[in-house]
Amino acid sequence: MKRTRKDSIQRRHRRVRRTVFGTTERPRLSVFRSNLHIYAQVIDDTKQHTLVAASTLEPEVKSSIKSGCNCDASAEIGKLIAKRSLEKGIEKVVFDRGGNIYHGRVKALAEAAREAGLDF
């Protein structure tokens, strides 16, 4: 039986989540990429609580970007999630690429977050 693209992503995500775990000291930066938008969350897995979130659906971001499904939009979200995390005192995170390959939009988000001050 041939695997669909979604099946492959879900399998990779389960494999990544076996090793990536967010703690209170070092929460998990989780990325979800849909066809039209990109979402990022900083999650404390010990308390099962989202600390910070950002997406291309937010009005302030939506007005400044042309499209939610390109590398420029992902970089904006990376900067925004880093800014919000640093405001809450979160400097170190573990990166969860969500089963996506570290390339394109996911890579753009990660590099923008690193440049904005997040350590991972």
GROMACS .gro file of C-alpha atoms in nm:
model
  120
    1MET     CA    1   0.000   0.000   0.000
    2LYS     CA    2   0.136   0.339  -0.099
    3ARG     CA    3   0.165   0.602   0.171
    4THR     CA    4   0.010   0.941   0.117
    5ARG     CA    5   0.203   1.258   0.187
    6LYS     CA    6  -0.002   1.319   0.502
    7ASP     CA    7   0.073   0.967   0.627
    8SER     CA    8   0.445   1.029   0.579
    9ILE     CA    9   0.428   1.357   0.770
   10GLN     CA   10   0.235   1.195   1.056
   11ARG     CA   11   0.484   0.909   1.078
   12ARG     CA   12   0.778   1.151   1.087
   13HIS     CA   13   0.597   1.362   1.348
   14ARG     CA   14   0.545   1.062   1.576
   15ARG     CA   15   0.912   0.971   1.535
   16VAL     CA   16   1.025   1.326   1.619
   17ARG     CA   17   0.792   1.351   1.920
   18ARG     CA   18   0.947   1.038   2.076
   19THR     CA   19   1.262   1.236   2.146
   20VAL     CA   20   1.152   1.603   2.154
   21PHE     CA   21   0.994   1.701   2.486
   22GLY     CA   22   0.939   2.050   2.622
   23THR     CA   23   1.012   2.121   2.988
   24THR     CA   24   0.947   2.428   3.198
   25GLU     CA   25   1.311   2.539   3.158
   26ARG     CA   26   1.326   2.456   2.787
   27PRO     CA   27   0.979   2.443   2.623
   28ARG     CA   28   0.905   2.301   2.278
   29LEU     CA   29   0.869   2.530   1.976
   30SER     CA   30   0.615   2.344   1.765
   31VAL     CA   31   0.550   2.432   1.400
   32PHE     CA   32   0.240   2.340   1.200
   33ARG     CA   33   0.237   2.412   0.831
   34SER     CA   34  -0.084   2.401   0.629
   35ASN     CA   35  -0.124   2.480   0.262
   36LEU     CA   36  -0.232   2.838   0.331
   37HIS     CA   37  -0.082   2.932   0.670
   38ILE     CA   38   0.189   2.856   0.923
   39TYR     CA   39   0.144   2.833   1.300
   40ALA     CA   40   0.400   2.827   1.582
   41GLN     CA   41   0.351   2.752   1.951
   42VAL     CA   42   0.583   2.737   2.249
   43ILE     CA   43   0.458   2.452   2.469
   44ASP     CA   44   0.545   2.327   2.816
   45ASP     CA   45   0.479   1.953   2.787
   46THR     CA   46   0.511   1.885   3.160
   47LYS     CA   47   0.210   2.108   3.231
   48GLN     CA   48   0.050   2.054   2.887
   49HIS     CA   49   0.020   2.429   2.846
   50THR     CA   50   0.077   2.662   2.551
   51LEU     CA   51   0.291   2.953   2.666
   52VAL     CA   52   0.314   3.158   2.345
   53ALA     CA   53   0.155   3.129   2.000
   54ALA     CA   54   0.170   3.306   1.665
   55SER     CA   55   0.023   3.243   1.322
   56THR     CA   56  -0.033   3.407   0.986
   57LEU     CA   57  -0.404   3.434   1.069
   58GLU     CA   58  -0.351   3.712   1.323
   59PRO     CA   59  -0.473   4.052   1.198
   60GLU     CA   60  -0.144   4.234   1.269
   61VAL     CA   61   0.052   3.979   1.068
   62LYS     CA   62  -0.211   3.930   0.798
   63SER     CA   63  -0.205   4.300   0.709
   64SER     CA   64   0.174   4.311   0.672
   65ILE     CA   65   0.218   4.003   0.451
   66LYS     CA   66   0.106   3.936   0.097
   67SER     CA   67   0.044   3.563   0.142
   68GLY     CA   68   0.045   3.329   0.441
   69CYS     CA   69   0.204   3.042   0.253
   70ASN     CA   70   0.553   3.164   0.162
   71CYS     CA   71   0.895   3.195   0.327
   72ASP     CA   72   0.851   3.567   0.395
   73ALA     CA   73   0.540   3.499   0.603
   74SER     CA   74   0.719   3.219   0.787
   75ALA     CA   75   1.008   3.449   0.870
   76GLU     CA   76   0.763   3.706   1.011
   77ILE     CA   77   0.609   3.439   1.233
   78GLY     CA   78   0.957   3.329   1.345
   79LYS     CA   79   1.042   3.684   1.450
   80LEU     CA   80   0.706   3.729   1.622
   81ILE     CA   81   0.722   3.403   1.819
   82ALA     CA   82   1.078   3.487   1.931
   83LYS     CA   83   0.975   3.837   2.039
   84ARG     CA   84   0.677   3.707   2.238
   85SER     CA   85   0.886   3.430   2.395
   86LEU     CA   86   1.159   3.669   2.504
   87GLU     CA   87   0.896   3.899   2.656
   88LYS     CA   88   0.778   3.604   2.869
   89GLY     CA   89   1.137   3.522   2.969
   90ILE     CA   90   1.177   3.217   2.746
   91GLU     CA   91   1.521   3.214   2.581
   92LYS     CA   92   1.588   2.845   2.518
   93VAL     CA   93   1.355   2.608   2.334
   94VAL     CA   94   1.367   2.270   2.162
   95PHE     CA   95   1.254   2.275   1.800
   96ASP     CA   96   0.971   2.047   1.685
   97ARG     CA   97   0.938   2.065   1.307
   98GLY     CA   98   0.607   1.882   1.323
   99GLY     CA   99   0.699   1.600   1.086
  100ASN     CA  100   0.788   1.844   0.809
  101ILE     CA  101   1.127   1.834   0.643
  102TYR     CA  102   1.363   2.110   0.765
  103HIS     CA  103   1.342   2.303   0.441
  104GLY     CA  104   1.158   2.599   0.292
  105ARG     CA  105   0.897   2.758   0.519
  106VAL     CA  106   0.990   2.558   0.830
  107LYS     CA  107   1.357   2.646   0.787
  108ALA     CA  108   1.274   3.014   0.728
  109LEU     CA  109   1.071   3.025   1.052
  110ALA     CA  110   1.349   2.856   1.251
  111GLU     CA  111   1.626   3.080   1.119
  112ALA     CA  112   1.422   3.397   1.180
  113ALA     CA  113   1.350   3.286   1.538
  114ARG     CA  114   1.721   3.220   1.595
  115GLU     CA  115   1.818   3.560   1.456
  116ALA     CA  116   1.557   3.728   1.678
  117GLY     CA  117   1.718   3.578   1.990
  118LEU     CA  118   1.578   3.229   2.057
  119ASP     CA  119   1.836   2.962   2.137
  120PHE     CA  120   1.783   2.612   1.994
   0.00000   0.00000   0.00000
